[in-house]
GROMACS .gro file of C-alpha atoms in nm:
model
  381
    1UNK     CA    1  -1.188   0.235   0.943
    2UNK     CA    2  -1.217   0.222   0.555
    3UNK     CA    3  -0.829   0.169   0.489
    4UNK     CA    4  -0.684  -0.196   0.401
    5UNK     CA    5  -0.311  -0.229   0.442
    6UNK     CA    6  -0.105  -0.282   0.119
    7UNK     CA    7   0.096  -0.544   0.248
    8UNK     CA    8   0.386  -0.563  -0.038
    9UNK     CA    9   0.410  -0.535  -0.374
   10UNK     CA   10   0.581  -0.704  -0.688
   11UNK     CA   11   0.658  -0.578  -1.026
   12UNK     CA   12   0.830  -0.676  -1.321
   13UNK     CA   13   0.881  -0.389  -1.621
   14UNK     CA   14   1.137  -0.288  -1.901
   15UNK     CA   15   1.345  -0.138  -1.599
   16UNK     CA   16   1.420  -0.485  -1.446
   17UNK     CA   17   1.212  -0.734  -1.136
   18UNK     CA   18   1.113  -0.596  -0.853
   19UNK     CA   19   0.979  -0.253  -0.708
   20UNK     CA   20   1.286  -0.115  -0.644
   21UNK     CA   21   1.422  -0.183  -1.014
   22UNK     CA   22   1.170   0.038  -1.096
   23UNK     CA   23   1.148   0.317  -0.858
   24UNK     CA   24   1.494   0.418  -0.912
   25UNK     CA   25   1.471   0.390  -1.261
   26UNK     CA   26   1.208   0.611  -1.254
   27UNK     CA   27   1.416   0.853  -1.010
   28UNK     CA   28   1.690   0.843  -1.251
   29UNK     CA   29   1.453   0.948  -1.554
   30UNK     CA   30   1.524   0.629  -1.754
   31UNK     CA   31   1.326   0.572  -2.053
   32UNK     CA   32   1.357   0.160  -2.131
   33UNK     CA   33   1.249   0.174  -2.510
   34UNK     CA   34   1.373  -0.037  -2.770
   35UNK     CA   35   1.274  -0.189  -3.122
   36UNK     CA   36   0.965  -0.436  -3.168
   37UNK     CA   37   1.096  -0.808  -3.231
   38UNK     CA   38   0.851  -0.998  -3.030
   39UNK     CA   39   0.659  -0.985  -3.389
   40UNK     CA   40   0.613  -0.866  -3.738
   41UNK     CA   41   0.356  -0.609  -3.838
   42UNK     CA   42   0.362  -0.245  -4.068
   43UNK     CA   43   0.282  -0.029  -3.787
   44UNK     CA   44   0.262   0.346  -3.706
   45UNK     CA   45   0.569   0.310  -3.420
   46UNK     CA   46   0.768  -0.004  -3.308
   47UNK     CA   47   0.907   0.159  -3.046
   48UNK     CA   48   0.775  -0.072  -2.736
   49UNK     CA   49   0.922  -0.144  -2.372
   50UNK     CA   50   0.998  -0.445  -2.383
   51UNK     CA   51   1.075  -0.678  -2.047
   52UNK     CA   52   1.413  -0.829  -2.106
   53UNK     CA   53   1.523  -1.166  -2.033
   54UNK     CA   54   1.707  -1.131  -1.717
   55UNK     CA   55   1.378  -0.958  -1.579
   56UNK     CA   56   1.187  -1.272  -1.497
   57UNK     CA   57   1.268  -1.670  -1.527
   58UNK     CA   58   1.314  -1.790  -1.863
   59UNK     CA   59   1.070  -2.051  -2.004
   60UNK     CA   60   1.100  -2.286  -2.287
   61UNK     CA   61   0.768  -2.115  -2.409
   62UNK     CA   62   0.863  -1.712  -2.408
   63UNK     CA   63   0.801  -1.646  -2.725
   64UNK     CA   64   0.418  -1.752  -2.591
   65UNK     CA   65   0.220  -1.415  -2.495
   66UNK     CA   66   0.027  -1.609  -2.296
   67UNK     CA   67   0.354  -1.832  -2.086
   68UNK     CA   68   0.509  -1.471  -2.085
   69UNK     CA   69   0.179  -1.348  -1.893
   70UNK     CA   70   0.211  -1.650  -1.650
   71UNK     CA   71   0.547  -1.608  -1.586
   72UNK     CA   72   0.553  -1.288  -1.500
   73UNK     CA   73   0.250  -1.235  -1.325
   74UNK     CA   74   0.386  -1.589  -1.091
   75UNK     CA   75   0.699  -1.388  -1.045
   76UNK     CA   76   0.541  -1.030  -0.937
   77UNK     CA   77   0.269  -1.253  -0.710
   78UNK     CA   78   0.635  -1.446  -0.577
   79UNK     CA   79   0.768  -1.086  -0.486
   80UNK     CA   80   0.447  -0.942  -0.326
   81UNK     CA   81   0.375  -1.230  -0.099
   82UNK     CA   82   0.746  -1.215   0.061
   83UNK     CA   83   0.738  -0.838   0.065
   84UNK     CA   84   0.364  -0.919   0.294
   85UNK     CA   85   0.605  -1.145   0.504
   86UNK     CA   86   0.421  -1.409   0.387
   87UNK     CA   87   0.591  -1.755   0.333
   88UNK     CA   88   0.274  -1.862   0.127
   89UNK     CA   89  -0.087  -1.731   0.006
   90UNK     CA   90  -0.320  -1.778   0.353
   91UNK     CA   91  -0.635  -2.035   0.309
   92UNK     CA   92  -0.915  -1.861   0.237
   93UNK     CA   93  -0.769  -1.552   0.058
   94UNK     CA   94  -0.922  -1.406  -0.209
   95UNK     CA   95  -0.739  -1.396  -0.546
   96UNK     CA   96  -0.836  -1.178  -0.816
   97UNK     CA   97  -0.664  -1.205  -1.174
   98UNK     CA   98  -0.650  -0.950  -1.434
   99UNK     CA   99  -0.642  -0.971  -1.801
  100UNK     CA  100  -0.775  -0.931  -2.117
  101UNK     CA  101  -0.992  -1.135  -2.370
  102UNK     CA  102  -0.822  -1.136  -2.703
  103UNK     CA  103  -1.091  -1.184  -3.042
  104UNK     CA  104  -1.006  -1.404  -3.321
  105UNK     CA  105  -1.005  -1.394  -3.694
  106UNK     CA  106  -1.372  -1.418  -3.706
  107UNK     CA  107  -1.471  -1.201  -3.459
  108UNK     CA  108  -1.557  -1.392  -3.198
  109UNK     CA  109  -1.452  -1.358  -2.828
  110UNK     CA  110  -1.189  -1.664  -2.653
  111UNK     CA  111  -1.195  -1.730  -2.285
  112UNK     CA  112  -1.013  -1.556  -2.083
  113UNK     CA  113  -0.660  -1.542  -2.076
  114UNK     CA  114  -0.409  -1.470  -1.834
  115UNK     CA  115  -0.234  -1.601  -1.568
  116UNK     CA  116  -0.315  -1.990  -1.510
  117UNK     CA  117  -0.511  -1.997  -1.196
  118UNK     CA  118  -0.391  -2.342  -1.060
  119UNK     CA  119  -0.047  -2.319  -1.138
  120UNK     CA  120   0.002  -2.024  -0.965
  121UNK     CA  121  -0.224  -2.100  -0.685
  122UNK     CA  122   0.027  -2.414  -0.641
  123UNK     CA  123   0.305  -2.183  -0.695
  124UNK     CA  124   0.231  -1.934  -0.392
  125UNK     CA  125   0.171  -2.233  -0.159
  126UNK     CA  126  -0.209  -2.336  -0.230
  127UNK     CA  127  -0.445  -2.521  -0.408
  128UNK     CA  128  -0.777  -2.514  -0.596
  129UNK     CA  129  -1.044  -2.480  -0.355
  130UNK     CA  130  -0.843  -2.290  -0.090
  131UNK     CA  131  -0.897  -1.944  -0.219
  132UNK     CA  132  -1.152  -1.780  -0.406
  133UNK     CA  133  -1.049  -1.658  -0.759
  134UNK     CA  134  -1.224  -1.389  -0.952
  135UNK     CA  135  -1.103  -1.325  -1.311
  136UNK     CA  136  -1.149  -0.906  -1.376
  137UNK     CA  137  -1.102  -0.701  -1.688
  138UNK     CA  138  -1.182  -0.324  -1.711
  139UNK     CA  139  -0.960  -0.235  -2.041
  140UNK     CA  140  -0.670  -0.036  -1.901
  141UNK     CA  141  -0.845   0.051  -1.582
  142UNK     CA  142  -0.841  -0.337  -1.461
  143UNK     CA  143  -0.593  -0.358  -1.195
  144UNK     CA  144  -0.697  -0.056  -1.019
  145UNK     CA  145  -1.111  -0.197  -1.025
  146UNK     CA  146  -0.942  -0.519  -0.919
  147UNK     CA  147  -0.790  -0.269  -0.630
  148UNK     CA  148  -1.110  -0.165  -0.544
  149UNK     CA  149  -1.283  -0.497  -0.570
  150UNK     CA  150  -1.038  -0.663  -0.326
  151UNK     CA  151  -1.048  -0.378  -0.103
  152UNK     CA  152  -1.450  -0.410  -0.064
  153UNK     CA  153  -1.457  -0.792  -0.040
  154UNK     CA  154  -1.216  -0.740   0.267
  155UNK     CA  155  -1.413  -0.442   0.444
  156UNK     CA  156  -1.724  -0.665   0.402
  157UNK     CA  157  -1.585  -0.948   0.675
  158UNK     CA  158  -1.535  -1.210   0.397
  159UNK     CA  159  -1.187  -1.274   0.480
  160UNK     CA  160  -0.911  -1.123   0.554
  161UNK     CA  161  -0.637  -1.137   0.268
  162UNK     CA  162  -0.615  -1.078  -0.072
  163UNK     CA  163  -0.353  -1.117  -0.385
  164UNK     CA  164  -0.415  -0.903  -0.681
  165UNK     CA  165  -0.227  -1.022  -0.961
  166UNK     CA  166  -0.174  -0.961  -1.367
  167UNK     CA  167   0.058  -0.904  -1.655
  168UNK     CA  168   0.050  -0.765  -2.011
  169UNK     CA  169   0.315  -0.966  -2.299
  170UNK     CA  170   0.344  -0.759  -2.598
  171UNK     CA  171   0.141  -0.943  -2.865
  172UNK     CA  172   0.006  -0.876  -3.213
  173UNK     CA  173  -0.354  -0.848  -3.151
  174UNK     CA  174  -0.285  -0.588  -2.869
  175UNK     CA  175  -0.070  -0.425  -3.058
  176UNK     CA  176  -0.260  -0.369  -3.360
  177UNK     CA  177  -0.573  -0.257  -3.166
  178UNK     CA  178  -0.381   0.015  -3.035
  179UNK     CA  179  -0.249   0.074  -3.374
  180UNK     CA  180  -0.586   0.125  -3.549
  181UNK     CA  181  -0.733   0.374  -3.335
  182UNK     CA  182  -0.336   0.577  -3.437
  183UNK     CA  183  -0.282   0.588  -3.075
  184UNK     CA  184   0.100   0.465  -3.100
  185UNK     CA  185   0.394   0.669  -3.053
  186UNK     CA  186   0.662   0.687  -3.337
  187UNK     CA  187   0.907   0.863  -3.114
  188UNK     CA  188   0.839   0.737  -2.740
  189UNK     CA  189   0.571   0.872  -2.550
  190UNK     CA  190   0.650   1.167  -2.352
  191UNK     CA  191   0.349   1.259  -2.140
  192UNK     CA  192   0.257   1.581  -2.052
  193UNK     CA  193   0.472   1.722  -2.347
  194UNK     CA  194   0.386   1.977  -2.596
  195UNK     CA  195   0.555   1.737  -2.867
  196UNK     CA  196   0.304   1.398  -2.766
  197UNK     CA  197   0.188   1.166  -2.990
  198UNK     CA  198   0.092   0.907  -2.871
  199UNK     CA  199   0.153   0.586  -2.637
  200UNK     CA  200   0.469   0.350  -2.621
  201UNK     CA  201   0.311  -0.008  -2.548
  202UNK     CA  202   0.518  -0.214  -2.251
  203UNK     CA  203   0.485  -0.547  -2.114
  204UNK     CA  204   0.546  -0.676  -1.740
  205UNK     CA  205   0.349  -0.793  -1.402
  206UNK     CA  206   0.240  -0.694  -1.159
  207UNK     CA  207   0.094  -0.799  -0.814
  208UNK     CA  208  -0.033  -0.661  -0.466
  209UNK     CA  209  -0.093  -0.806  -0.143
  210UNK     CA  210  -0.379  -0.655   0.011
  211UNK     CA  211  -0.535  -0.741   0.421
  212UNK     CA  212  -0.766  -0.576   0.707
  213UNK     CA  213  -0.619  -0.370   0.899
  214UNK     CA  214  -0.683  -0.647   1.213
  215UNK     CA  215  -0.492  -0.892   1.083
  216UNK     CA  216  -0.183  -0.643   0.997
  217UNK     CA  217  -0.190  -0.542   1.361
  218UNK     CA  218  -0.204  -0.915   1.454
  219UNK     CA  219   0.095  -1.024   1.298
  220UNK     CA  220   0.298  -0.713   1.339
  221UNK     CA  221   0.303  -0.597   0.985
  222UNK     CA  222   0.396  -0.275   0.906
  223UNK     CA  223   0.223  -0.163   0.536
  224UNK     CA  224   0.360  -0.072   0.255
  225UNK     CA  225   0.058   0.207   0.282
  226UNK     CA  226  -0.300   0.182   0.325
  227UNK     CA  227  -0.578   0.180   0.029
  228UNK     CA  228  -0.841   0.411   0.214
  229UNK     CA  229  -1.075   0.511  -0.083
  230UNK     CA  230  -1.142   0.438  -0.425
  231UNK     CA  231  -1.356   0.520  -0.730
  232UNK     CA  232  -1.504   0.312  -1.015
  233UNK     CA  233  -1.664   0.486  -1.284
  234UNK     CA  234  -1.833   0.312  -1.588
  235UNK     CA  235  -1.913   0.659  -1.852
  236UNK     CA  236  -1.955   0.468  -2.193
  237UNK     CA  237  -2.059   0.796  -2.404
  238UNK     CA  238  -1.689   0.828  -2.524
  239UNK     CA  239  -1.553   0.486  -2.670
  240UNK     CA  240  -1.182   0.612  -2.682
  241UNK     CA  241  -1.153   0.986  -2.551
  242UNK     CA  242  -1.133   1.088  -2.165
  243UNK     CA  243  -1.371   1.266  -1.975
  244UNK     CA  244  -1.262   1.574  -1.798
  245UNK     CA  245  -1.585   1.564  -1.594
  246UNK     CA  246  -1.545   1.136  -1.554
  247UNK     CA  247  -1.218   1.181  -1.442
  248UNK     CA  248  -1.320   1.465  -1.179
  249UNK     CA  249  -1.585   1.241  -1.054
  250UNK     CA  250  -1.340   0.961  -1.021
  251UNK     CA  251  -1.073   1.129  -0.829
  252UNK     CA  252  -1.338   1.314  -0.593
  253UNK     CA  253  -1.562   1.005  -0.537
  254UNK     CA  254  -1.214   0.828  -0.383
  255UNK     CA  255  -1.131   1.142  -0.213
  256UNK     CA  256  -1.495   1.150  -0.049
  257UNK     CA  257  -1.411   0.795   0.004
  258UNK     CA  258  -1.115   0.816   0.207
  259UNK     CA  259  -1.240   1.067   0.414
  260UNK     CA  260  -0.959   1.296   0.267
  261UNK     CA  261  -0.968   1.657   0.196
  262UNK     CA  262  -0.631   1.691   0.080
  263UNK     CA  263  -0.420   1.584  -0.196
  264UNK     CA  264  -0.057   1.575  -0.206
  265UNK     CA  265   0.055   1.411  -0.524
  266UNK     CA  266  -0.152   1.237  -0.834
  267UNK     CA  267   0.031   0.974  -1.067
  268UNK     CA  268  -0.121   1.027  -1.299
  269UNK     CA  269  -0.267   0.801  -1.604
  270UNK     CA  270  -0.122   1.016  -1.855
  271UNK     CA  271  -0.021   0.785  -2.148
  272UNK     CA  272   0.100   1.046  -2.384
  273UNK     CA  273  -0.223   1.101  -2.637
  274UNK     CA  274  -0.286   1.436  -2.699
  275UNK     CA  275  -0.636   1.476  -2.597
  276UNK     CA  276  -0.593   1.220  -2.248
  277UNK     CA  277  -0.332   1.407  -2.122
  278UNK     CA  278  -0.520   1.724  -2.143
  279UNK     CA  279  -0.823   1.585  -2.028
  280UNK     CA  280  -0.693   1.459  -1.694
  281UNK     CA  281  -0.464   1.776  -1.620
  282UNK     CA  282  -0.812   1.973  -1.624
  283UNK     CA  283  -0.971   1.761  -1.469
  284UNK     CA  284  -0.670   1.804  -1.190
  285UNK     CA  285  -0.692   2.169  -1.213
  286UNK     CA  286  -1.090   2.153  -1.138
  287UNK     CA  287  -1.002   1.917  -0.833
  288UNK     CA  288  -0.737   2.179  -0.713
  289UNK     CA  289  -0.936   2.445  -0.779
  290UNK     CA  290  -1.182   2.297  -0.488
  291UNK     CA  291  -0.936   2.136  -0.257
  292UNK     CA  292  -0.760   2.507  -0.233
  293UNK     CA  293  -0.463   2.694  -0.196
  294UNK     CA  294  -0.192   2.376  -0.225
  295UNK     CA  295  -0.041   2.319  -0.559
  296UNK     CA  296  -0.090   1.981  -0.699
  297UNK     CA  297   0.223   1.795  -0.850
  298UNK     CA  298   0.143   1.597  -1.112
  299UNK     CA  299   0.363   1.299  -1.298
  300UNK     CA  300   0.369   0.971  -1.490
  301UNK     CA  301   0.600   0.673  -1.530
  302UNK     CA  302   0.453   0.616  -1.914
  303UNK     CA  303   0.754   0.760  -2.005
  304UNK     CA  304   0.979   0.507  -1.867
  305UNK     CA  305   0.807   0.170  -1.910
  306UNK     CA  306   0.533   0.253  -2.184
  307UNK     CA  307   0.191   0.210  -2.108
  308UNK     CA  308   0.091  -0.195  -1.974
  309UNK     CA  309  -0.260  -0.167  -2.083
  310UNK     CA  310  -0.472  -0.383  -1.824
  311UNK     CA  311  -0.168  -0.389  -1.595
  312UNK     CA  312  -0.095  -0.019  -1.567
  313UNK     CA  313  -0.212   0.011  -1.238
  314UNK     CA  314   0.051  -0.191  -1.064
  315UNK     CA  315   0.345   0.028  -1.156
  316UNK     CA  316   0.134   0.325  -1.099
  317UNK     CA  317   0.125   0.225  -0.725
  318UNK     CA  318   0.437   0.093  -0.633
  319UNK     CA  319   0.549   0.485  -0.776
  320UNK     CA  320   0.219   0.573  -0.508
  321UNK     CA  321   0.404   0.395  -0.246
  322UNK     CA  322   0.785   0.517  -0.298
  323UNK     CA  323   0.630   0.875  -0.280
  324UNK     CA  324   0.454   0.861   0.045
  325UNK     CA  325   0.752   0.626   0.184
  326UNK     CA  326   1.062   0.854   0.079
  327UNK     CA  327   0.843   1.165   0.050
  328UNK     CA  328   1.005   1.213  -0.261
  329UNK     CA  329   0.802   1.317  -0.620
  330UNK     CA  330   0.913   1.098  -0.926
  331UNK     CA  331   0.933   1.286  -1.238
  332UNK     CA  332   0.804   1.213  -1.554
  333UNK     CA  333   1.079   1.039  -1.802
  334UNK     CA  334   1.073   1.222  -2.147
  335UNK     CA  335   0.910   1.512  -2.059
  336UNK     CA  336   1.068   1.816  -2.218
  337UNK     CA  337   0.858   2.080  -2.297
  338UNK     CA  338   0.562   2.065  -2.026
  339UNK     CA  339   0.208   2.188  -2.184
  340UNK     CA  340   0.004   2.483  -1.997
  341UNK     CA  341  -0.154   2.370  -1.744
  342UNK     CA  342  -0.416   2.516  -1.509
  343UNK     CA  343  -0.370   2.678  -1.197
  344UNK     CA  344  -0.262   2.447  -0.922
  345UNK     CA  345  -0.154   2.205  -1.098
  346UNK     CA  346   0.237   2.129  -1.127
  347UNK     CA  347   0.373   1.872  -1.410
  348UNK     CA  348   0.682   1.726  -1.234
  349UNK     CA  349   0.958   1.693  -1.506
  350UNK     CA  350   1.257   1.578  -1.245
  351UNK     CA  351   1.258   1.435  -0.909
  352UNK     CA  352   1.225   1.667  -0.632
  353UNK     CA  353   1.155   1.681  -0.252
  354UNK     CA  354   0.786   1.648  -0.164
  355UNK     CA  355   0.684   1.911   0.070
  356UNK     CA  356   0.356   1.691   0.187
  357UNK     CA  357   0.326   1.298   0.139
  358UNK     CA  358   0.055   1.176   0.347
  359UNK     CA  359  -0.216   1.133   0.073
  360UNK     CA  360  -0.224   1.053  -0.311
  361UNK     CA  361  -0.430   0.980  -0.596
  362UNK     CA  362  -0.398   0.699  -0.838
  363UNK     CA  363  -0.541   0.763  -1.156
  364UNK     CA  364  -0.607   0.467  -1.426
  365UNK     CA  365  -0.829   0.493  -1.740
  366UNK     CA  366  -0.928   0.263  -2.006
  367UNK     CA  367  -1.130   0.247  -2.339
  368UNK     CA  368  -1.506   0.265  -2.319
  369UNK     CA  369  -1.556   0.483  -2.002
  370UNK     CA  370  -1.356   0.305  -1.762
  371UNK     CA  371  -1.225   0.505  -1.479
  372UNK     CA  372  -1.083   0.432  -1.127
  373UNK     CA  373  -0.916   0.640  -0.887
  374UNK     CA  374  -0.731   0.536  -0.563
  375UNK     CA  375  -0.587   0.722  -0.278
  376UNK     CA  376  -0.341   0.560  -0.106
  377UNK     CA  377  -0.262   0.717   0.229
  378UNK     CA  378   0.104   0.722   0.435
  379UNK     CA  379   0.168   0.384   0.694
  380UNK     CA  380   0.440   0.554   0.854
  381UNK     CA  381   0.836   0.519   0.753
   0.00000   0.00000   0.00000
């Protein structure tokens, strides 16, 4: 058996802490943008999703990008562990943090920044020394490699439990970087729409509890789901623009993976930019196109939280999750006037009854070729 059981999640966005804060505000099609303040800048958009205070504890240093990461990747890592029915992180776990490396003024690269490993590790009931921590950064892609990474350290026999954890804190050097390349969104992104243009950037964290099927059974955990395949990609011969045919290979590769030959549902990447969107919903189509007859239903939650960069993953599967658990297909906030797409493919606008959910795809993207897929298959309700 390939599958590891996704023990519990936590999550902190613009729609509030915890998973269920933000499945049912993406249910109820809520789109939680608001003005920039976090900083000064002249911008294309400063329309952002910000995480407000009542989301997470406050700290004396919030205004920090880097206490805001801490604090709300501690709080997401808090919510996943008790959601694994666990009272603290096991001995021996694996721990794998994601982030990224901001540049300076001159160019040159800082460590790495994130999440404080031993604070946290002291915070979830450990210590230095009793887990192994791996520090992980695929651009936007990095939680779902991370995904993958834990998942293959576990099916290897090198222990038995892992904690995936990670935020993204609005911040100016972020923010301009996705202002330069005119990626923003003056409006709000709205993915899928004929009217996109561009991204809305959020904030929040995010964190996953990942173990072997064998010790699941042991202590009579039920999962959340189970990760049984994934994808990894590395196609560097686009620095900024998707890949139809990288993003085929992804989703298949995870499909092959799993041992699946069905799809029921992909959440998508889908950030809103004109070209991405596109690019994945053929890519979708091409997928469909071999898989057969079934329609595919396709969404995003872009347009309710923005777009967390390295941390997009982790709302993209706690959306994976209420899908195959309620068997119920979250729509895409914002989305208006749906571009063509091919045949097979459906762009969910509103919620709606799923008539499958035993299988679906993750999808998560990043600058420079990174691309991960992830099926995530039904534990049962």
């Amino acid at each position: 058996m390939n599958a590891v059981a996704l023990a519990g999640t936590g999550l902190i966005t613009a729609l509030g802490s915890g998973p269920h804060a933000f499945w049912g505000g993406l249910l109820r099609g809520e789109r939680a943008f608001g003005e920039l303040t976090a900083f000064e800048g002249d911008f294309r958009s400063r329309t952002v999703a910000a995480v407000p205070p009542s989301a997470f504890p406050a700290t004396p240093d919030r205004a920090t990008p880097d206490r805001r990461k801490h604090a709300m990747a501690l709080a997401a890592a808090a919510q996943a562990l008790r959601a694994a029915g666990l009272p603290a992180l096991p001995a021996g776990a694996l721990v794998v943090l994601v982030s990224q490396a901001p540049g300076t003024a001159d160019g040159a690269a800082r460590e790495f920044t994130g999440p404080d490993p031993d604070a946290l590790l002291a915070a979830l009931g450990s210590s230095p020394g009793q887990a192994a921590v791996v520090h992980l950064s695929h651009a936007c892609a990095s939680a779902a490699f991370a995904a993958s990474f834990a998942r293959d350290w576990l099916l290897s026999g090198l222990g038995d439990t892992a904690l995936v954890a990670g935020a993204s804190a609005l911040n100016p050097y972020e923010y301009a970087s996705m202002d330069v390349v005119r990626t923003l969104s003056p409006g709000g992104a709205r993915p899928f729409d004929t009217t996109r243009d561009g991204i809305t950037v959020g904030e929040g964290g995010g964190a996953f509890v990942l173990e072997t099927a064998a010790r699941a059974n042991r202590r009579g955990h039920r999962p959340k789901a189970w990760l049984s395949g994934a994808a990894c990609l590395v196609d560097s011969t686009q620095a900024v623009a998707s890949e139809p045919a990288a993003i085929r290979a992804a989703m298949r590769g995870a499909l092959e993976d799993a041992g699946v030959g069905r799809v029921d549902y992909v959440h998508a990447h889908a950030t809103g930019t004109a070209q991405g969107d596109a690019a994945e919903v053929e890519a979708v189509g091409e997928l469909a196109r071999e898989l057969g007859p079934h329609p595919v239903p396709v969404s995003s939650h872009k347009g309710a939280v923005g777009h967390l960069l390295h941390a997009s993953a982790f709302p993209a599967l706690v959306a994976a999750v209420g899908f195959l658990r309620e068997a119920r297909l979250p729509g895409t906030p914002g989305l208006r006037a749906p571009l063509e797409v091919p045949d097979g493919v459906v762009t969910v606008r509103e919620p709606t009854a799923a008539v499958r959910a035993e299988h679906v795809l993750v999808n998560s993207f990043g600058f420079s070729g990174n691309n991960a897929s992830l099926v995530l298959s039904a534990a049962g309700r």
